[in-house]
CSV table of C-alpha atoms and ligand atoms in Angstrom, one decimal:
chain,number,residue,atom,x,y,z
A,1,MET,CA,-45.5,64.6,-75.8
A,2,ASP,CA,-43.2,61.5,-75.9
A,3,ALA,CA,-44.4,57.7,-73.4
A,4,TYR,CA,-43.1,59.3,-70.3
A,5,ASP,CA,-44.7,62.5,-70.0
A,6,ARG,CA,-47.7,61.0,-71.0
A,7,ILE,CA,-47.5,58.5,-68.3
A,8,THR,CA,-46.9,60.8,-65.5
A,9,ARG,CA,-49.5,63.7,-66.8
A,10,ASN,CA,-51.1,64.5,-64.3
A,11,VAL,CA,-49.1,62.4,-61.0
A,12,SER,CA,-47.6,64.2,-58.0
A,13,GLU,CA,-45.3,61.7,-57.9
A,14,VAL,CA,-43.0,58.9,-59.5
A,15,VAL,CA,-41.0,56.5,-57.7
A,16,THR,CA,-38.0,56.9,-59.0
A,17,GLU,CA,-38.2,58.6,-62.5
A,18,GLU,CA,-35.4,56.2,-63.7
A,19,GLU,CA,-37.8,53.1,-63.2
A,20,VAL,CA,-40.9,54.5,-65.1
A,21,ARG,CA,-39.3,55.9,-68.0
A,22,ALA,CA,-37.4,52.2,-68.4
A,23,LEU,CA,-41.3,51.2,-68.2
A,24,ALA,CA,-42.3,53.3,-70.6
A,25,GLU,CA,-39.8,53.0,-73.4
A,26,SER,CA,-40.8,49.1,-73.9
A,27,PRO,CA,-45.0,49.2,-72.2
A,28,ASP,CA,-45.9,46.3,-73.9
A,29,GLY,CA,-46.7,43.3,-71.7
A,30,LYS,CA,-45.9,45.5,-68.9
A,31,ARG,CA,-48.8,45.2,-65.9
A,32,ALA,CA,-49.8,48.3,-64.2
A,33,TYR,CA,-51.9,47.5,-61.9
A,34,VAL,CA,-54.3,49.3,-59.1
A,35,GLY,CA,-56.2,48.0,-55.8
A,36,TYR,CA,-59.9,49.4,-55.0
A,37,GLU,CA,-61.4,48.6,-51.4
A,38,PRO,CA,-64.9,47.2,-52.9
A,39,SER,CA,-67.5,49.9,-52.0
A,40,GLY,CA,-71.0,49.8,-53.6
A,41,VAL,CA,-70.8,52.7,-55.5
A,42,LEU,CA,-67.8,54.6,-57.8
A,43,HIS,CA,-66.7,57.8,-56.5
A,44,ILE,CA,-64.6,60.3,-57.6
A,45,GLY,CA,-61.4,59.4,-55.4
A,46,HIS,CA,-61.6,56.0,-57.7
A,47,MET,CA,-62.5,57.6,-60.5
A,48,LEU,CA,-58.9,59.2,-60.0
A,49,THR,CA,-56.7,56.8,-60.5
A,50,ALA,CA,-59.3,54.9,-63.1
A,51,ASN,CA,-58.3,57.8,-65.6
A,52,LYS,CA,-54.6,56.5,-65.7
A,53,LEU,CA,-55.5,53.4,-65.7
A,54,ILE,CA,-56.9,54.4,-69.1
A,55,GLU,CA,-54.3,56.1,-69.9
A,56,LEU,CA,-52.0,53.5,-69.6
A,57,GLN,CA,-54.4,50.9,-71.7
A,58,ASP,CA,-53.6,53.6,-74.3
A,59,ALA,CA,-50.0,53.8,-73.5
A,60,GLY,CA,-50.2,49.5,-74.0
A,61,PHE,CA,-50.0,48.3,-70.7
A,62,GLU,CA,-51.5,45.2,-69.8
A,63,VAL,CA,-54.2,46.9,-67.0
A,64,VAL,CA,-54.8,44.5,-63.2
A,65,VAL,CA,-57.9,45.8,-61.1
A,66,LEU,CA,-57.5,44.6,-57.5
A,67,LEU,CA,-60.5,44.0,-55.8
A,68,ALA,CA,-59.6,44.1,-52.8
A,69,ASP,CA,-62.2,42.4,-50.9
A,70,VAL,CA,-60.1,40.9,-47.8
A,71,HIS,CA,-58.0,44.1,-47.3
A,72,ALA,CA,-62.0,45.8,-46.7
A,73,TYR,CA,-62.5,43.3,-44.8
A,74,LEU,CA,-59.9,44.6,-42.6
A,75,ASN,CA,-60.2,47.7,-42.8
A,76,GLY,CA,-64.0,46.8,-41.1
A,77,LYS,CA,-65.9,47.4,-44.1
A,78,GLY,CA,-68.4,44.8,-43.5
A,79,THR,CA,-68.8,40.8,-43.9
A,80,PHE,CA,-67.4,39.0,-45.7
A,81,GLU,CA,-70.4,38.5,-47.7
A,82,GLU,CA,-71.3,42.1,-47.9
A,83,ILE,CA,-67.6,42.6,-49.3
A,84,ARG,CA,-67.9,40.0,-51.7
A,85,GLU,CA,-71.1,41.3,-53.3
A,86,THR,CA,-70.2,44.6,-53.6
A,87,ALA,CA,-66.7,43.5,-55.5
A,88,THR,CA,-68.9,42.2,-58.5
A,89,ARG,CA,-71.1,45.6,-58.9
A,90,MET,CA,-68.0,47.7,-58.5
A,91,GLN,CA,-66.7,46.0,-61.1
A,92,GLU,CA,-69.4,46.8,-64.0
A,93,GLN,CA,-69.0,50.4,-63.0
A,94,PHE,CA,-65.7,50.8,-63.9
A,95,VAL,CA,-66.4,49.1,-67.1
A,96,ALA,CA,-69.4,51.2,-67.7
A,97,TYR,CA,-66.2,54.2,-66.8
A,98,GLY,CA,-64.4,53.2,-69.2
A,99,LEU,CA,-62.2,50.8,-68.6
A,100,GLU,CA,-61.6,48.5,-71.5
A,101,ALA,CA,-63.4,45.2,-71.0
A,102,SER,CA,-61.0,42.9,-73.0
A,103,GLN,CA,-57.7,44.7,-71.8
A,104,THR,CA,-58.5,44.3,-68.0
A,105,GLU,CA,-57.6,41.7,-65.5
A,106,PHE,CA,-60.0,41.7,-62.5
A,107,VAL,CA,-58.8,39.6,-60.3
A,108,LEU,CA,-59.9,38.8,-56.4
A,109,GLY,CA,-57.9,39.2,-53.1
A,110,SER,CA,-59.9,36.5,-52.0
A,111,ASP,CA,-58.6,34.2,-54.7
A,112,PHE,CA,-54.6,34.0,-54.0
A,113,GLN,CA,-54.5,35.4,-50.2
A,114,LEU,CA,-56.1,32.9,-48.6
A,115,ASP,CA,-53.5,30.7,-50.4
A,116,GLU,CA,-50.7,28.4,-48.1
A,117,GLU,CA,-47.8,29.7,-49.6
A,118,TYR,CA,-49.4,34.0,-49.7
A,119,VAL,CA,-50.0,33.2,-45.8
A,120,LEU,CA,-46.2,31.9,-45.1
A,121,ASP,CA,-44.6,34.9,-47.3
A,122,LEU,CA,-46.9,37.2,-44.8
A,123,HIS,CA,-45.8,36.2,-42.3
A,124,ALA,CA,-42.2,37.3,-43.9
A,125,LEU,CA,-42.6,40.3,-43.8
A,126,GLU,CA,-44.4,40.7,-40.4
A,127,LEU,CA,-40.9,39.1,-39.2
A,128,GLU,CA,-39.8,42.0,-40.8
A,129,THR,CA,-41.6,45.1,-40.1
A,130,SER,CA,-42.2,46.8,-36.9
A,131,LEU,CA,-45.9,48.0,-35.9
A,132,SER,CA,-45.1,51.3,-35.4
A,133,ARG,CA,-44.6,51.5,-39.1
A,134,ALA,CA,-47.1,49.5,-40.5
A,135,GLU,CA,-49.2,51.7,-38.5
A,136,ARG,CA,-47.6,54.3,-39.7
A,137,ALA,CA,-48.3,52.8,-43.5
A,138,MET,CA,-52.2,53.1,-43.0
A,139,ALA,CA,-52.4,56.4,-41.1
A,140,GLU,CA,-54.0,57.9,-44.4
A,141,ILE,CA,-55.6,54.3,-45.4
A,142,ALA,CA,-57.6,53.5,-42.2
A,143,GLY,CA,-61.2,54.0,-41.3
A,144,GLY,CA,-61.6,54.9,-37.1
A,145,ASP,CA,-58.3,55.8,-34.7
A,146,THR,CA,-57.7,53.1,-33.1
A,147,ALA,CA,-55.0,51.3,-35.1
A,148,THR,CA,-55.9,47.4,-35.0
A,149,VAL,CA,-53.5,44.5,-35.6
A,150,ALA,CA,-55.3,43.6,-38.5
A,151,GLN,CA,-54.5,47.5,-40.4
A,152,ALA,CA,-51.1,46.4,-39.2
A,153,VAL,CA,-51.4,43.1,-41.2
A,154,TYR,CA,-53.0,45.2,-44.2
A,155,PRO,CA,-50.3,46.8,-45.5
A,156,LEU,CA,-47.9,44.0,-45.3
A,157,MET,CA,-50.4,42.4,-47.7
A,158,GLN,CA,-50.0,44.9,-50.0
A,159,ALA,CA,-47.2,44.9,-50.5
A,160,LEU,CA,-46.8,40.9,-51.2
A,161,ASP,CA,-50.4,41.0,-53.7
A,162,ILE,CA,-47.8,43.5,-56.2
A,163,VAL,CA,-45.4,40.5,-56.2
A,164,TYR,CA,-48.2,37.8,-56.8
A,165,LEU,CA,-50.1,40.0,-59.1
A,166,ASP,CA,-46.6,40.5,-61.3
A,167,VAL,CA,-47.1,43.6,-61.5
A,168,ASP,CA,-44.5,46.2,-63.0
A,169,LEU,CA,-46.4,49.5,-61.9
A,170,ALA,CA,-48.1,50.4,-59.8
A,171,ILE,CA,-51.0,52.9,-59.0
A,172,GLY,CA,-52.8,54.9,-56.5
A,173,GLY,CA,-53.4,58.0,-54.7
A,174,MET,CA,-51.0,60.1,-52.9
A,175,GLU,CA,-52.7,58.3,-49.7
A,176,GLN,CA,-51.1,54.8,-50.8
A,177,ARG,CA,-47.4,56.1,-50.6
A,178,LYS,CA,-46.8,55.3,-47.3
A,179,VAL,CA,-48.2,51.1,-48.1
A,180,HIS,CA,-45.8,51.7,-51.0
A,181,MET,CA,-42.9,52.5,-49.7
A,182,LEU,CA,-42.8,50.1,-47.1
A,183,ALA,CA,-43.6,47.6,-50.0
A,184,ARG,CA,-40.4,48.8,-51.6
A,185,ASP,CA,-37.8,48.4,-48.3
A,186,THR,CA,-39.5,44.7,-47.2
A,187,LEU,CA,-40.0,42.9,-50.6
A,188,PRO,CA,-36.3,42.6,-50.8
A,189,SER,CA,-36.1,41.0,-47.9
A,190,ILE,CA,-38.0,38.0,-49.5
A,191,ASP,CA,-36.2,38.4,-52.8
A,192,ALA,CA,-38.6,40.2,-55.0
A,193,ASP,CA,-38.3,43.3,-56.2
A,194,SER,CA,-38.9,47.0,-54.6
A,195,PRO,CA,-42.3,48.1,-57.0
A,196,THR,CA,-42.3,51.3,-59.5
A,197,CYS,CA,-45.4,53.0,-58.4
A,198,LEU,CA,-47.2,56.3,-60.0
A,199,HIS,CA,-49.1,58.2,-57.3
A,200,THR,CA,-52.2,60.8,-58.2
A,201,PRO,CA,-52.9,63.6,-56.4
A,202,LEU,CA,-56.1,64.3,-54.4
A,203,ILE,CA,-58.9,66.0,-54.7
A,204,ALA,CA,-59.3,69.2,-51.9
A,205,ASP,CA,-62.8,68.4,-49.5
A,206,LEU,CA,-65.1,70.2,-52.0
A,207,THR,CA,-66.8,73.1,-50.2
A,208,THR,CA,-63.9,74.2,-48.0
A,209,GLY,CA,-60.6,73.7,-50.3
A,210,VAL,CA,-58.5,72.0,-47.1
A,211,GLY,CA,-57.6,68.4,-47.1
A,212,LYS,CA,-59.1,66.0,-49.3
A,213,MET,CA,-62.8,64.7,-50.6
A,214,SER,CA,-64.3,62.4,-48.7
A,215,THR,CA,-66.6,59.7,-48.9
A,216,SER,CA,-66.4,59.1,-45.1
A,217,SER,CA,-66.4,62.4,-43.8
A,218,GLY,CA,-67.2,66.0,-46.0
A,219,VAL,CA,-69.0,66.0,-49.4
A,220,SER,CA,-68.3,63.5,-52.5
A,221,ILE,CA,-69.1,63.4,-55.7
A,222,SER,CA,-70.2,59.8,-56.6
A,223,MET,CA,-72.3,57.7,-59.7
A,224,GLU,CA,-75.1,57.9,-57.8
A,225,ASP,CA,-76.0,61.9,-57.8
A,226,ALA,CA,-78.1,62.5,-60.2
A,227,GLU,CA,-77.5,65.3,-62.0
A,228,SER,CA,-79.2,68.2,-59.4
A,229,ASP,CA,-77.3,66.1,-57.0
A,230,ILE,CA,-74.0,67.2,-58.6
A,231,GLU,CA,-75.2,70.9,-59.3
A,232,GLU,CA,-75.8,71.7,-55.8
A,233,LYS,CA,-72.9,70.2,-54.6
A,234,VAL,CA,-70.7,72.6,-57.3
A,235,ASN,CA,-72.5,75.8,-56.7
A,236,LYS,CA,-71.1,75.3,-53.5
A,237,ALA,CA,-68.5,74.1,-54.0
A,238,TYR,CA,-64.9,77.1,-52.8
A,239,CYS,CA,-63.7,78.5,-56.2
A,240,PRO,CA,-62.1,81.8,-55.1
A,241,PRO,CA,-60.5,83.2,-58.8
A,242,THR,CA,-57.2,81.4,-58.5
A,243,ALA,CA,-55.8,78.0,-58.2
A,244,ASP,CA,-53.2,79.2,-55.4
A,245,PRO,CA,-55.5,80.1,-52.7
A,246,ASP,CA,-54.3,81.6,-49.0
A,247,PRO,CA,-54.9,79.9,-46.3
A,248,THR,CA,-57.7,79.6,-43.6
A,249,ASP,CA,-57.1,81.9,-41.1
A,250,GLU,CA,-56.2,78.8,-39.1
A,251,GLY,CA,-53.4,78.7,-41.4
A,252,GLU,CA,-54.6,75.6,-42.7
A,253,GLU,CA,-53.3,75.1,-46.6
A,254,ARG,CA,-56.2,75.3,-49.0
A,255,GLU,CA,-56.9,74.1,-53.1
A,256,ASN,CA,-59.6,75.0,-55.8
A,257,PRO,CA,-61.5,72.1,-55.8
A,258,VAL,CA,-63.2,73.3,-58.9
A,259,LEU,CA,-59.9,74.2,-60.5
A,260,GLN,CA,-58.4,69.7,-59.5
A,261,ILE,CA,-61.6,68.3,-61.1
A,262,PHE,CA,-60.7,70.4,-64.1
A,263,GLU,CA,-57.3,69.5,-64.5
A,264,TYR,CA,-57.8,65.7,-63.2
A,265,HIS,CA,-61.1,64.6,-64.5
A,266,VAL,CA,-62.3,67.0,-66.9
A,267,PHE,CA,-59.9,67.7,-69.4
A,268,PRO,CA,-58.2,64.3,-69.2
A,269,ARG,CA,-61.6,62.6,-69.9
A,270,PHE,CA,-63.1,65.1,-72.6
A,271,GLY,CA,-59.4,66.6,-74.1
A,272,GLU,CA,-61.5,70.1,-73.9
A,273,VAL,CA,-63.8,72.3,-72.6
A,274,VAL,CA,-66.8,74.7,-74.2
A,275,VAL,CA,-67.6,76.6,-71.1
A,276,GLU,CA,-71.4,77.7,-72.4
A,277,ARG,CA,-72.6,81.3,-72.2
A,278,PRO,CA,-74.8,83.4,-73.2
A,279,ASP,CA,-74.3,85.9,-76.4
A,280,LYS,CA,-74.5,89.3,-73.8
A,281,TYR,CA,-72.1,87.8,-71.2
A,282,GLY,CA,-69.3,87.2,-74.3
A,283,GLY,CA,-71.1,84.2,-75.6
A,284,ASP,CA,-69.2,80.7,-75.3
A,285,LEU,CA,-65.5,80.1,-74.8
A,286,THR,CA,-63.4,76.9,-75.7
A,287,TYR,CA,-60.3,76.2,-73.8
A,288,GLU,CA,-58.4,73.1,-75.0
A,289,THR,CA,-56.1,73.1,-71.9
A,290,TYR,CA,-56.4,73.2,-68.6
A,291,GLN,CA,-53.9,75.6,-68.2
A,292,ALA,CA,-55.6,78.2,-70.5
A,293,LEU,CA,-59.2,77.7,-68.2
A,294,GLU,CA,-57.2,78.6,-65.3
A,295,ASP,CA,-55.8,81.8,-66.6
A,296,ASP,CA,-59.0,82.8,-67.2
A,297,LEU,CA,-60.1,82.4,-64.0
A,298,GLU,CA,-57.7,84.1,-62.4
A,299,SER,CA,-57.6,87.5,-64.4
A,300,GLY,CA,-61.3,87.4,-64.5
A,301,GLU,CA,-62.3,86.3,-68.3
A,302,LEU,CA,-64.3,83.7,-66.4
A,303,HIS,CA,-66.5,83.6,-63.8
A,304,PRO,CA,-66.2,80.9,-61.1
A,305,ALA,CA,-70.6,80.5,-61.6
A,306,ASP,CA,-69.8,80.0,-65.4
A,307,ALA,CA,-67.1,77.8,-64.4
A,308,LYS,CA,-69.4,75.4,-61.9
A,309,GLY,CA,-72.1,74.9,-64.3
A,310,ALA,CA,-69.8,74.1,-67.0
A,311,LEU,CA,-67.9,71.4,-64.4
A,312,THR,CA,-71.4,70.6,-63.8
A,313,ALA,CA,-72.2,69.7,-67.2
A,314,TYR,CA,-68.6,67.6,-68.1
A,315,LEU,CA,-68.7,65.6,-64.6
A,316,ASN,CA,-72.5,64.5,-65.2
A,317,ALA,CA,-71.5,63.3,-69.0
A,318,LEU,CA,-68.3,61.3,-66.9
A,319,ILE,CA,-70.8,59.7,-64.9
A,320,GLU,CA,-73.2,59.0,-66.7
A,321,PRO,CA,-72.7,55.3,-68.0
A,322,GLY,CA,-72.1,54.3,-64.2
A,323,ARG,CA,-75.0,55.5,-62.8
A,324,GLU,CA,-77.1,53.9,-65.8
A,325,LYS,CA,-75.4,50.3,-64.7
A,326,ILE,CA,-76.5,51.2,-61.5
A,327,ARG,CA,-79.8,51.9,-62.1
A,328,GLN,CA,-79.9,48.2,-63.9
A,329,GLN,CA,-78.0,46.5,-61.3
A,330,ARG,CA,-80.7,48.0,-59.0
A,331,ASN,CA,-83.5,46.3,-60.8
B,401,LIG,C1,-55.1,49.6,-52.8
B,401,LIG,C2,-56.1,48.3,-51.8
B,401,LIG,C3,-55.5,47.2,-51.4
B,401,LIG,C4,-54.9,46.1,-51.8
B,401,LIG,C5,-54.0,46.2,-52.5
B,401,LIG,C6,-52.9,45.6,-53.0
B,401,LIG,C7,-52.1,45.7,-54.3
B,401,LIG,C8,-52.1,47.4,-54.2
B,401,LIG,C9,-53.2,48.0,-53.8
B,401,LIG,C10,-54.0,47.4,-53.1
B,401,LIG,C11,-56.6,49.5,-51.3
B,401,LIG,C12,-56.3,50.2,-50.8
B,401,LIG,C13,-57.5,51.6,-50.8
B,401,LIG,N1,-55.6,50.7,-50.0
B,401,LIG,O1,-56.8,53.0,-49.1
B,401,LIG,O2,-58.1,51.5,-51.4
């Protein structure tokens, strides 16, 4: 695999291919970043973009993690003091999960977002942006169904952060894509470059395979989960023997979340997967690629129950260091 293929592995969208190819050719000294609204506990959505950051570190990029405390505040996630405190805990969980501490710059949003120059640049972007565009950019990110003025300011700050953190490559889940498109369109108005972006896929709701997995609605997996919690959630997960399930009776698209988690979490971090089975059921199966596992599930060689057993074990191993960190933080 060449550098471009490695950098874009498992991403849903590359903006633009030409720009990412140029970065892949000379990654040294280039900065890639993700911003997160601080929450007390990492969950499987944070971990998906974190996987990409780890791969980018391996490829030679400098990695910046923005702990977006002001953004969380604007999005109604609590008092400023509460959010600040969770930001520190979240940083430690990222390192426990596998981000190389010595190669990662953690930045708190409020450390630069209240500077005079920043605020004036923000107002310049406000002049350039219609309320309806800001609202559309936030539709997949905002909690609650009434858009506030705070939520309209939010995407403009996210755009500006890309400039102030001197970022070459912005990473985010697909729910961030409209904010990034807004940034690409409006930043030139303040003489800044349009950012290059990579968007990671969204994992479907675990129990239905419809829509996206979310901590606020439905079942998610987090570092707070004990192995028994993971087992229970995975056992109830939707897992037909195909990566391309039929839509629901109401016509909603469905995905296979069990396969998605193998593809986007397990294979990128573990490289290969061993499914343990008693000899009377054919013995252990070893997969070196995600595709081989998907093919076996589809052909019936791999039973969904065995796939779920293996997924539970690997997910548990994945979150164990972070879970230990949370235990220490609470003591
Ligand atoms: C991501 C978030 C907040 C601010 C950012 C600034 C620059 C780049 C990325 C950023 C959080 C993100 C979320 N919008 O939904 O968690």
